Short mmCIF file of C-alpha atoms in Angstrom, two decimals:
data_model
loop_
_atom_site.label_atom_id
_atom_site.label_comp_id
_atom_site.label_asym_id
_atom_site.label_seq_id
_atom_site.Cartn_x
_atom_site.Cartn_y
_atom_site.Cartn_z
CA MET A 22 15.92 6.30 -26.00
CA THR A 23 15.44 2.64 -26.96
CA THR A 24 16.39 -0.38 -24.66
CA ALA A 25 19.11 -1.29 -27.23
CA GLU A 26 20.40 2.08 -27.11
CA ILE A 27 20.35 2.07 -23.25
CA ILE A 28 22.43 -0.99 -23.40
CA GLU A 29 24.87 0.32 -25.82
CA LYS A 30 25.35 3.42 -23.64
CA LEU A 31 25.73 1.25 -20.46
CA ALA A 32 28.33 -0.90 -21.91
CA SER A 33 30.60 2.17 -22.24
CA GLU A 34 29.97 3.23 -18.53
CA VAL A 35 31.49 1.75 -15.34
CA LEU A 36 28.31 0.04 -13.75
CA PRO A 37 28.48 -0.60 -9.98
CA PRO A 38 27.38 -4.17 -10.06
CA THR A 39 30.12 -5.17 -12.78
CA ALA A 40 33.08 -2.83 -11.62
CA MET A 41 35.30 -5.77 -11.26
CA ASN A 42 34.52 -7.32 -14.67
CA ALA A 43 34.90 -4.07 -16.34
CA ARG A 44 38.34 -3.39 -14.58
CA ARG A 45 39.57 -6.65 -15.90
CA LEU A 46 38.18 -5.93 -19.49
CA PHE A 47 39.58 -2.07 -19.52
CA GLY A 48 42.32 -2.43 -17.35
CA SER A 49 43.28 -0.02 -14.81
CA PHE A 50 42.54 3.69 -15.20
CA SER A 51 45.53 5.98 -14.81
CA LEU A 52 46.02 9.61 -14.88
CA GLY A 53 42.41 10.39 -15.35
CA ILE A 54 42.46 8.92 -18.85
CA LEU A 55 39.43 7.16 -19.93
CA PRO A 56 39.53 4.22 -22.05
CA LYS A 57 37.88 4.23 -25.60
CA PRO A 58 34.52 2.63 -25.59
CA VAL A 59 34.97 -1.19 -26.15
CA PRO A 60 32.44 -2.47 -29.23
CA LEU A 61 29.70 -4.38 -27.70
CA SER A 62 30.91 -7.61 -29.82
CA LEU A 63 33.92 -7.72 -27.42
CA LEU A 64 32.31 -7.77 -24.13
CA PRO A 65 32.19 -11.13 -22.33
CA ASN A 66 28.74 -12.98 -22.26
CA GLU A 67 28.99 -12.70 -18.31
CA LEU A 68 29.28 -8.74 -18.62
CA LEU A 69 26.37 -8.54 -21.32
CA SER A 70 24.30 -10.56 -19.08
CA GLU A 71 24.85 -8.20 -16.20
CA ILE A 72 24.26 -5.05 -18.41
CA PHE A 73 20.92 -6.73 -19.26
CA LEU A 74 19.93 -7.19 -15.74
CA PHE A 75 21.00 -3.81 -15.04
CA THR A 76 19.01 -2.11 -17.59
CA LYS A 77 15.92 -4.11 -16.58
CA GLN A 78 16.10 -1.63 -13.31
CA TYR A 79 14.87 1.00 -15.54
CA ALA A 80 11.66 -0.53 -16.42
CA LYS A 81 8.80 1.72 -15.45
CA ASP A 82 6.71 -1.08 -14.03
CA ARG A 83 6.09 -5.02 -14.40
CA ALA A 84 4.58 -4.82 -17.90
CA ASP A 85 7.68 -2.73 -19.02
CA ALA A 86 9.90 -5.15 -17.57
CA ILE A 87 8.18 -8.37 -19.18
CA SER A 88 9.04 -7.00 -22.33
CA MET A 89 12.55 -6.08 -21.87
CA PRO A 90 13.82 -9.77 -22.52
CA ILE A 91 11.94 -9.82 -25.67
CA VAL A 92 13.57 -6.76 -27.15
CA VAL A 93 16.95 -7.57 -26.33
CA SER A 94 16.65 -11.19 -27.53
CA GLN A 95 15.81 -9.85 -31.06
CA VAL A 96 18.76 -7.85 -31.47
CA SER A 97 21.20 -10.58 -32.53
CA THR A 98 21.66 -14.46 -32.30
CA ARG A 99 24.60 -13.60 -29.64
CA TRP A 100 22.32 -11.46 -27.57
CA ARG A 101 19.28 -14.11 -27.66
CA ASN A 102 21.47 -16.93 -26.44
CA VAL A 103 22.73 -14.65 -23.69
CA ALA A 104 19.32 -13.41 -22.89
CA ILE A 105 17.71 -16.82 -22.52
CA SER A 106 20.61 -18.07 -20.14
CA THR A 107 20.21 -15.00 -18.19
CA GLY A 108 17.44 -16.43 -15.66
CA GLY A 109 16.81 -13.07 -13.88
CA LEU A 110 15.59 -11.49 -17.12
CA TRP A 111 12.53 -14.01 -17.19
CA ASN A 112 11.32 -13.96 -13.35
CA ILE A 113 8.38 -11.77 -13.95
CA ILE A 114 5.07 -13.85 -14.29
CA ILE A 115 1.94 -11.62 -15.09
CA ILE A 116 -1.62 -13.25 -15.99
CA THR A 117 -4.39 -10.79 -16.19
CA PHE A 118 -8.23 -10.99 -17.12
CA PRO A 119 -9.16 -11.99 -19.62
CA THR A 120 -6.78 -15.18 -19.53
CA SER A 121 -5.71 -16.23 -23.23
CA ARG A 122 -3.66 -19.16 -24.68
CA GLN A 123 -0.95 -16.52 -25.32
CA GLN A 124 -0.52 -15.30 -21.78
CA LEU A 125 -0.35 -18.97 -20.35
CA SER A 126 1.99 -19.84 -22.99
CA ARG A 127 4.20 -16.90 -22.25
CA ALA A 128 3.83 -17.83 -18.42
CA ILE A 129 5.00 -21.26 -19.08
CA THR A 130 8.10 -20.11 -21.14
CA TRP A 131 9.18 -17.31 -18.64
CA LEU A 132 8.94 -20.00 -15.85
CA LYS A 133 11.33 -22.31 -17.74
CA ARG A 134 13.74 -19.57 -18.76
CA SER A 135 13.94 -18.06 -15.30
CA ARG A 136 15.71 -21.26 -14.31
CA SER A 137 16.39 -20.73 -10.48
CA SER A 138 15.63 -17.12 -10.18
CA PRO A 139 13.21 -15.83 -7.52
CA LEU A 140 9.90 -15.29 -9.21
CA ASP A 141 7.66 -11.85 -9.20
CA ILE A 142 4.08 -12.98 -9.68
CA PHE A 143 1.23 -10.69 -10.57
CA LEU A 144 -2.28 -12.07 -11.09
CA ASP A 145 -5.04 -9.80 -11.73
CA PHE A 146 -8.44 -11.36 -12.76
CA ARG A 147 -10.90 -8.26 -12.05
CA ASP A 148 -13.31 -7.66 -14.83
CA PRO A 149 -14.08 -3.96 -15.57
CA SER A 150 -17.50 -4.79 -16.64
CA TRP A 151 -18.28 -6.88 -13.57
CA ASP A 152 -21.86 -6.18 -12.08
CA TRP A 153 -21.36 -5.94 -8.35
CA ASP A 154 -25.26 -6.69 -8.03
CA VAL A 155 -24.76 -10.12 -9.77
CA ALA A 156 -24.24 -13.44 -7.69
CA GLU A 157 -20.36 -14.10 -7.35
CA TYR A 158 -20.75 -17.50 -9.10
CA LEU A 159 -21.78 -15.90 -12.32
CA HIS A 160 -18.26 -14.19 -12.74
CA THR A 161 -16.20 -15.17 -15.85
CA PHE A 162 -13.29 -16.15 -13.69
CA ARG A 163 -14.22 -19.09 -11.71
CA TRP A 164 -12.22 -21.05 -8.83
CA GLN A 165 -11.55 -23.87 -11.78
CA ASP A 166 -9.74 -21.18 -13.70
CA MET A 167 -7.56 -20.04 -10.36
CA GLU A 168 -6.98 -23.84 -10.03
CA ALA A 169 -5.62 -24.45 -13.19
CA ILE A 170 -3.00 -21.66 -12.87
CA LEU A 171 -2.02 -22.46 -9.43
CA ARG A 172 -1.32 -25.93 -10.80
CA LEU A 173 1.28 -24.14 -13.03
CA LEU A 174 2.66 -21.94 -10.39
CA MET A 175 2.77 -24.39 -7.32
CA THR A 176 5.72 -26.55 -8.90
CA HIS A 177 7.86 -23.33 -8.64
CA ALA A 178 6.48 -22.30 -5.03
CA ASP A 179 9.97 -22.48 -3.67
CA ARG A 180 11.05 -19.64 -6.05
CA TRP A 181 8.01 -17.15 -5.21
CA LYS A 182 9.69 -13.81 -4.11
CA ARG A 183 6.64 -11.61 -4.54
CA PHE A 184 3.15 -12.61 -4.96
CA GLU A 185 0.19 -10.47 -5.77
CA LEU A 186 -3.45 -11.48 -6.60
CA LEU A 187 -6.22 -9.25 -7.33
CA THR A 188 -9.82 -10.44 -7.71
CA ASP A 189 -13.51 -9.25 -7.71
CA THR A 190 -14.97 -12.35 -5.90
CA TRP A 191 -14.03 -14.67 -3.26
CA ALA A 192 -13.78 -18.01 -4.83
CA PRO A 193 -10.40 -17.48 -6.46
CA ILE A 194 -8.97 -16.36 -3.37
CA PHE A 195 -10.41 -19.26 -1.22
CA THR A 196 -8.84 -21.39 -3.84
CA PHE A 197 -5.44 -20.00 -3.69
CA LEU A 198 -5.59 -20.27 0.35
CA CYS A 199 -6.65 -23.93 0.08
CA TYR A 200 -4.07 -24.98 -2.59
CA THR A 201 -0.98 -23.21 -0.85
CA ARG A 202 -1.67 -25.39 1.97
CA ARG A 203 0.39 -28.07 0.18
CA ALA A 204 3.37 -25.88 -0.52
CA LYS A 205 6.23 -27.48 1.06
CA SER A 206 8.64 -24.74 1.01
CA LEU A 207 8.20 -20.96 0.84
CA HIS A 208 11.53 -20.00 1.95
CA THR A 209 12.16 -17.25 -0.82
CA LEU A 210 8.64 -15.34 -0.27
CA GLU A 211 9.25 -11.81 0.99
CA SER A 212 5.89 -10.13 -0.13
CA LEU A 213 2.51 -11.43 -0.27
CA SER A 214 -0.56 -9.40 -1.31
CA LEU A 215 -4.19 -10.73 -1.61
CA HIS A 216 -6.75 -8.49 -2.63
CA ARG A 217 -10.73 -9.33 -2.91
CA CYS A 218 -11.60 -5.76 -4.22
CA ASN A 219 -14.91 -4.97 -2.91
CA ALA A 220 -14.90 -2.52 -0.24
CA PHE A 221 -18.86 -3.02 0.46
CA PHE A 222 -18.05 -5.86 2.96
CA ALA A 223 -16.34 -3.46 5.22
CA SER A 224 -19.39 -1.22 5.53
CA LYS A 225 -21.84 -0.97 8.60
CA GLY A 226 -24.24 -3.98 8.63
CA ALA A 227 -22.32 -6.09 5.96
CA LEU A 228 -21.42 -9.56 6.77
CA PHE A 229 -19.01 -11.99 4.91
CA ALA A 230 -20.35 -13.49 1.67
CA PRO A 231 -20.70 -16.29 0.26
CA ILE A 232 -21.53 -17.88 3.45
CA GLU A 233 -20.63 -21.55 2.21
CA MET A 234 -16.91 -20.16 1.86
CA LYS A 235 -16.79 -18.21 5.15
CA GLN A 236 -14.96 -21.14 6.83
CA PRO A 237 -11.30 -19.84 7.58
CA VAL A 238 -8.14 -21.47 6.23
CA PRO A 239 -4.89 -21.41 7.71
CA LEU A 240 -2.52 -19.36 5.43
CA PHE A 241 0.16 -21.72 4.05
CA GLY A 242 -1.36 -24.36 6.17
CA GLY A 243 -0.31 -22.71 9.36
CA ARG A 244 3.46 -22.91 8.48
CA VAL A 245 5.72 -20.10 8.62
CA ALA A 246 7.23 -18.60 5.66
CA GLU A 247 10.55 -17.50 7.33
CA ASN A 248 11.68 -14.83 4.84
CA LEU A 249 8.09 -13.23 4.63
CA ARG A 250 8.11 -9.58 5.67
CA ARG A 251 5.52 -7.67 3.68
CA VAL A 252 1.85 -8.77 3.80
CA THR A 253 -1.36 -7.26 2.61
CA LEU A 254 -4.86 -8.67 3.02
CA THR A 255 -7.65 -6.66 1.54
CA GLY A 256 -10.90 -8.29 2.14
CA VAL A 257 -9.24 -11.60 2.79
CA HIS A 258 -9.39 -13.26 6.25
CA VAL A 259 -7.46 -16.57 7.21
CA ASP A 260 -7.64 -18.68 10.21
CA TRP A 261 -6.20 -15.85 12.63
CA ALA A 262 -5.78 -18.54 15.39
CA ALA A 263 -3.48 -20.68 13.23
CA SER A 264 -1.61 -17.63 11.92
CA PRO A 265 1.72 -18.13 10.44
CA LEU A 266 2.36 -14.22 10.29
CA ARG A 267 5.44 -13.90 12.03
CA ASN A 268 8.56 -11.60 11.76
CA LEU A 269 6.96 -8.91 9.23
CA THR A 270 8.06 -5.35 8.85
CA LYS A 271 5.05 -4.48 7.11
CA LEU A 272 1.40 -5.35 7.61
CA LYS A 273 -1.85 -4.19 5.84
CA LEU A 274 -5.48 -5.41 6.78
CA ARG A 275 -8.07 -3.76 4.80
CA TYR A 276 -11.80 -3.77 4.35
CA LEU A 277 -12.55 -7.01 6.32
CA ALA A 278 -16.02 -7.97 7.05
CA SER A 279 -17.05 -7.51 10.64
CA ASP A 280 -17.80 -11.23 11.30
CA VAL A 281 -14.47 -12.56 10.06
CA ARG A 282 -12.08 -10.27 11.79
CA PRO A 283 -9.55 -11.63 14.35
CA SER A 284 -10.11 -11.36 18.03
CA MET A 285 -8.05 -8.93 20.06
CA ASP A 286 -6.18 -11.95 21.40
CA GLU A 287 -5.59 -13.29 18.25
CA PHE A 288 -4.35 -9.98 16.79
CA THR A 289 -2.38 -9.30 19.73
CA THR A 290 -0.57 -12.86 19.06
CA ILE A 291 0.32 -11.77 15.54
CA MET A 292 1.60 -8.35 16.75
CA THR A 293 3.87 -10.02 19.33
CA GLY A 294 5.21 -12.29 16.72
CA CYS A 295 6.18 -9.33 14.66
CA ARG A 296 8.43 -7.18 16.88
CA HIS A 297 10.16 -5.61 14.17
CA LEU A 298 7.05 -4.22 12.63
CA ARG A 299 7.59 -1.00 11.04
CA HIS A 300 4.33 -0.27 8.99
CA LEU A 301 0.88 -1.01 9.97
CA THR A 302 -2.22 -0.19 8.13
CA ILE A 303 -5.80 -0.82 9.18
CA ILE A 304 -8.66 0.05 6.94
CA GLY A 305 -12.06 -0.38 7.77
CA ARG A 306 -12.02 -2.58 11.13
CA GLY A 307 -9.31 -4.19 12.71
CA PRO A 308 -9.52 -6.76 15.55
CA ARG A 309 -12.82 -7.14 17.38
CA ILE A 310 -12.88 -5.27 20.43
CA ASP A 311 -15.06 -6.54 23.70
CA GLY A 312 -18.07 -4.24 24.41
CA THR A 313 -17.87 -2.57 21.22
CA ARG A 314 -21.29 -2.04 19.32
CA ASP A 315 -21.22 -3.39 15.97
CA THR A 316 -24.04 -4.31 13.40
CA GLY A 317 -22.11 -7.85 12.84
CA THR A 318 -22.61 -10.79 14.49
CA LEU A 319 -20.60 -10.93 18.06
CA SER A 320 -18.61 -13.98 18.83
CA PRO A 321 -19.44 -15.55 22.36
CA THR A 322 -16.06 -14.09 23.38
CA GLU A 323 -17.32 -10.75 22.54
CA ALA A 324 -20.95 -11.19 23.74
CA GLY A 325 -19.64 -12.34 27.23
CA THR A 326 -22.00 -13.08 30.10
CA ASP A 327 -25.16 -11.19 31.34
CA ASN A 328 -23.56 -10.75 34.71
CA ALA A 329 -20.07 -9.93 33.69
CA SER A 330 -18.41 -6.84 32.25
CA PRO A 331 -16.22 -7.73 29.20
CA LYS A 332 -12.39 -8.21 29.82
CA LEU A 333 -10.17 -5.44 28.21
CA PRO A 334 -7.15 -6.79 26.46
CA SER A 335 -3.97 -5.32 27.54
CA VAL A 336 -2.25 -2.37 25.46
CA ILE A 337 -0.27 -3.72 22.58
CA GLU A 338 3.11 -1.76 22.13
CA LEU A 339 4.63 -1.50 18.85
CA PRO A 340 7.91 -0.21 19.47
CA HIS A 341 9.38 -0.19 16.06
CA VAL A 342 6.43 1.09 13.97
CA THR A 343 7.55 4.44 12.48
CA GLU A 344 4.07 4.64 10.12
CA PHE A 345 0.75 4.05 11.02
CA VAL A 346 -2.41 4.27 8.30
CA PHE A 347 -5.63 4.25 9.96
CA GLY A 348 -9.18 4.39 8.04
CA PHE A 349 -12.08 4.03 10.27
CA ILE A 350 -15.90 3.81 9.38
CA ASP A 351 -16.86 4.20 12.99
CA THR A 352 -15.62 6.67 15.68
CA GLU A 353 -16.53 4.62 18.60
CA TYR A 354 -14.55 1.83 17.31
CA ALA A 355 -11.74 4.08 16.17
CA VAL A 356 -11.30 5.45 20.00
CA ARG A 357 -11.48 1.93 21.41
CA LEU A 358 -8.94 0.29 19.15
CA LEU A 359 -6.37 3.45 19.69
CA ALA A 360 -6.84 2.81 23.26
CA ARG A 361 -5.36 -0.66 22.84
CA LEU A 362 -2.24 0.37 20.89
CA SER A 363 0.86 2.25 21.71
CA PHE A 364 3.23 3.67 19.16
CA PRO A 365 6.20 5.20 20.77
CA THR A 366 8.52 5.79 17.79
CA ILE A 367 5.97 6.61 15.33
CA ARG A 368 7.02 9.40 12.50
CA ARG A 369 4.28 9.16 9.94
CA LEU A 370 0.50 9.10 10.41
CA THR A 371 -2.38 8.93 8.19
CA LEU A 372 -6.29 9.02 9.27
CA GLU A 373 -9.15 8.67 7.17
CA GLY A 374 -12.79 8.82 7.59
CA LEU A 375 -14.20 6.19 5.29
CA VAL A 376 -17.63 6.96 3.68
CA GLY A 377 -19.47 5.81 0.96
CA LEU A 378 -18.57 1.70 0.99
CA ASN A 379 -22.19 1.21 0.76
CA PRO A 380 -23.73 2.06 -2.34
CA LEU A 381 -27.43 2.01 -1.00
CA VAL A 382 -26.58 4.50 1.95
CA PRO A 383 -26.48 8.37 1.22
CA VAL A 384 -22.82 9.69 1.37
CA PRO A 385 -22.05 12.19 3.84
CA HIS A 386 -19.29 14.62 2.82
CA ASP A 387 -17.21 13.52 5.51
CA LEU A 388 -16.81 11.56 8.91
CA GLU A 389 -17.32 13.10 12.14
CA ALA A 390 -13.77 12.28 13.84
CA THR A 391 -13.80 14.67 16.79
CA PRO A 392 -13.59 11.85 19.38
CA VAL A 393 -10.75 10.48 17.60
CA LEU A 394 -8.73 13.66 17.28
CA LYS A 395 -9.43 14.25 21.05
CA ARG A 396 -8.28 10.89 22.11
CA LEU A 397 -4.86 11.84 20.63
CA ILE A 398 -4.63 15.01 21.89
CA THR A 399 -2.36 14.97 25.28
CA HIS A 400 -4.28 17.64 27.08
CA ASP A 401 -7.59 16.35 26.35
CA THR A 402 -7.34 13.05 28.21
CA PRO A 403 -8.87 13.88 31.39
CA SER A 404 -9.40 10.76 32.96
CA LYS A 405 -6.63 8.48 34.52
CA GLU A 406 -7.85 5.36 32.21
CA THR A 407 -7.04 7.48 29.14
CA SER A 408 -4.23 9.67 30.15
CA ARG A 409 -1.80 7.86 27.80
CA SER A 410 -1.99 9.05 24.20
CA PRO A 411 -1.51 6.01 21.96
CA ILE A 412 0.53 8.18 19.32
CA PRO A 413 3.06 11.06 20.49
CA LEU A 414 1.91 13.75 18.21
CA CYS A 415 4.82 15.55 19.24
CA ARG A 416 7.06 13.09 17.22
CA ILE A 417 5.00 12.96 13.92
CA SER A 418 6.86 14.69 11.01
CA SER A 419 4.43 13.41 8.33
CA LEU A 420 0.58 13.86 8.48
CA ASN A 421 -2.15 12.80 5.98
CA LEU A 422 -5.87 13.61 6.80
CA ILE A 423 -8.34 12.18 4.49
CA SER A 424 -12.16 13.22 4.78
CA ILE A 425 -11.73 14.14 8.62
CA LYS A 426 -14.30 16.16 10.11
CA ALA A 427 -13.93 18.37 13.22
CA ASP A 428 -14.39 21.93 14.44
CA THR A 429 -11.59 24.55 14.07
CA SER A 430 -11.02 24.47 17.74
CA THR A 431 -10.27 20.68 17.88
CA PHE A 432 -8.13 20.87 14.78
CA SER A 433 -6.29 23.80 16.65
CA ARG A 434 -5.51 21.69 19.69
CA PHE A 435 -4.80 18.87 17.56
CA PHE A 436 -2.19 20.68 15.48
CA ASP A 437 -0.60 22.48 18.50
CA ASP A 438 0.62 19.15 19.63
CA LEU A 439 2.68 18.32 16.40
CA HIS A 440 5.93 19.98 17.19
CA GLU A 441 8.02 18.53 14.54
CA LEU A 442 5.48 18.39 11.49
CA LYS A 443 7.36 18.70 8.38
CA TYR A 444 4.82 17.46 5.80
CA LEU A 445 0.90 17.81 5.83
CA GLY A 446 -1.51 16.37 3.38
CA LEU A 447 -5.23 17.57 3.62
CA HIS A 448 -7.53 15.57 1.37
CA ARG A 449 -11.38 16.16 0.76
CA MET A 450 -11.42 18.33 3.86
CA LYS A 451 -13.55 21.45 4.97
CA ASP A 452 -12.13 24.77 5.82
CA ASP A 453 -11.98 24.26 9.56
CA ALA A 454 -8.32 22.39 9.33
CA ILE A 455 -6.56 24.81 7.00
CA ASN A 456 -8.19 27.51 8.99
CA ALA A 457 -6.55 26.23 12.34
CA LEU A 458 -3.27 26.33 10.88
CA ALA A 459 -3.67 30.08 10.09
CA GLN A 460 -3.80 31.66 13.64
CA PRO A 461 -2.35 30.86 16.98
CA VAL A 462 -4.11 28.57 19.27
CA PHE A 463 -6.67 30.30 21.61
CA GLY A 464 -5.08 30.38 25.14
CA SER A 465 -1.65 29.49 24.09
CA SER A 466 1.53 31.41 25.43
CA SER A 467 2.86 31.48 21.92
CA SER A 468 2.29 33.81 19.27
CA LEU A 469 2.92 31.71 16.76
CA PRO A 470 0.13 29.55 14.92
CA PRO A 471 0.48 25.43 15.28
CA CYS A 472 2.84 23.58 13.17
CA ALA A 473 5.55 26.24 12.87
CA THR A 474 7.83 23.69 11.27
CA LEU A 475 5.62 22.76 8.47
CA THR A 476 7.62 23.04 5.12
CA THR A 477 5.34 21.07 2.89
CA LEU A 478 1.56 21.45 2.59
CA GLU A 479 -0.49 19.69 -0.10
CA CYS A 480 -4.06 20.15 -0.37
CA HIS A 481 -6.36 17.85 -2.55
CA ASP A 482 -10.06 18.54 -3.45
CA MET A 483 -10.41 21.62 -1.22
CA ASN A 484 -11.53 25.27 -1.27
CA PRO A 485 -8.59 26.99 -3.01
CA MET A 486 -9.45 30.40 -1.58
CA THR A 487 -8.99 29.13 1.72
CA LEU A 488 -5.56 27.95 0.96
CA LEU A 489 -4.84 31.30 -0.53
CA ASP A 490 -5.76 33.11 2.85
CA PHE A 491 -3.66 30.44 4.66
CA MET A 492 -0.58 31.25 2.52
CA ILE A 493 -1.17 34.91 3.48
CA ALA A 494 -1.54 34.61 7.20
CA ARG A 495 1.46 32.23 7.14
CA SER A 496 3.76 34.48 5.07
CA LYS A 497 5.86 35.72 7.79
CA LEU A 498 7.04 32.14 8.45
CA PRO A 499 9.92 31.20 6.44
CA GLN A 500 9.67 27.41 7.09
CA LEU A 501 6.80 26.81 4.64
CA ALA A 502 8.86 26.42 1.56
CA HIS A 503 6.27 24.27 -0.73
CA ALA A 504 2.67 24.24 -1.18
CA SER A 505 0.31 22.58 -3.78
CA PHE A 506 -3.07 22.12 -4.69
CA ARG A 507 -4.85 19.48 -6.62
CA SER A 508 -8.08 19.47 -8.03
CA ASP A 509 -10.18 18.37 -11.05
CA GLU A 510 -12.27 21.77 -11.16
CA LEU A 511 -10.29 24.76 -11.00
CA CYS A 512 -11.19 28.06 -12.74
CA ALA A 513 -8.49 30.22 -14.40
CA GLU A 514 -8.98 33.13 -12.19
CA ASN A 515 -8.19 30.97 -8.91
CA ARG A 516 -5.53 29.31 -10.62
CA ASN A 517 -3.73 32.68 -11.36
CA LYS A 518 -4.16 33.45 -7.53
CA LEU A 519 -2.68 30.31 -6.33
CA LEU A 520 0.22 30.57 -8.54
CA ASP A 521 0.99 34.28 -7.58
CA ALA A 522 0.90 33.30 -4.04
CA GLY A 523 3.70 30.69 -4.90
CA ILE A 524 1.36 27.59 -4.60
CA GLU A 525 2.21 24.79 -7.13
CA ILE A 526 -0.89 23.28 -9.04
CA LEU A 527 -0.65 19.59 -9.39
CA HIS A 528 -2.17 17.91 -12.46
CA ASP A 529 -3.37 21.34 -13.84
CA PHE A 530 -6.10 20.32 -16.02
CA ALA A 531 -6.97 23.85 -17.19
CA GLU A 532 -3.11 24.19 -18.37
CA ASN A 533 -3.01 20.89 -19.99
CA ALA A 534 -6.41 21.62 -21.85
CA THR A 535 -4.96 25.06 -23.17
CA GLU A 536 -1.68 23.03 -24.37
CA HIS A 537 -3.72 20.46 -26.22
CA GLU A 538 -5.69 23.09 -27.99
CA ASN A 539 -2.63 25.16 -29.11
#
């Protein structure tokens, strides 16, 4: 169905945003008799404008949404006039690599036609052919190019609602941080995502580069954006001591180099200022922790003195966080960080063992995570100092494990604490995890296997026969209503066995290939 057809269909329906206008136009409905559809030519401009905005909600993504006003404005002269006067149709600004005169011209036109509407800005300057071994200053998209685009956008900074920037190199990010220090008002901004897309800097032994631009810059000059609620920083550091991150509901810190991370005190200050935080993601490394061995350069605070033991920061309680995503490259660091955090109301948890960030280091299959799992298991905390589990596993309803390595016994005890688990996702895992779900925990008084409340299981890139054995072993538990399997390599025989056991095949490449041949 084309956009014009959708609009024509919607015009004959009662739309929630336009119910009052529709009632005035059609009159009251009585005795259940619906009025005849009104020709589009009779709709008032105000209602037609609201229909345009409603239709925009059906867009699949930003690229689809940005083409919508072009389509409707080409239907007729009247539609064009209404579309141009509807600022909310033109509020998505997209500029991608390689930038062109046509893209910039479109951005200028959209900025003008969007009038006072809040802006959704998406900038992607990644070069698919970029050679990561080449010096960053040779990248085709330079800081001067970023400066030109920011000059265009900064005059509308008071209308930024959602801002996302993706780059290969640091210079454009550095330029953004420097230029936005001058922003006088960011009262509309709700979501900010800055991505330097190079996970290598989070690997062991890697330090920030280029060194000449390492100096931290205060985000927005240290001024608080009062409505900012969601922030993602991927490979991006700021002046953490002058952080304006306050009142956030979602924070993601991803792939920070070891020498530009916030200190524990700085991280604590940020968390204290975000008392209503609902989601926290830490991928790679989070704050620096005193006494943790790290191949990066230690600050004087971290190094301490020769005669004094490092002072441990107090536990940070995050009373409203319901989802925690934690990807780690070092189990010792992971255990020490978890000891500093408390998630009393958590419901969703993701744990990922990160490997392969440094292309020069051989990649193991997965990361040994037994110490991390044992730190979370309630009955595996023997000392008084570690008696508190940072994450009450009994509250978890959704769990994702990605490239996590441990033996079957450890997984059994870990799963045995998950009394309310409904969803489990296993990604790139060995057989130990799923084997632990098939049999009762050794020494347990219960005859049931762990996670008896489990209703949905998803396995990605794992041994299909182990999943099949699990389904047979759990066949007497009616709670498991859905199991699925995803893999790029699955022979026809194993595929049929999984289907016969009631396991859904996600992205079934073999089936798609057969259909294509037919």
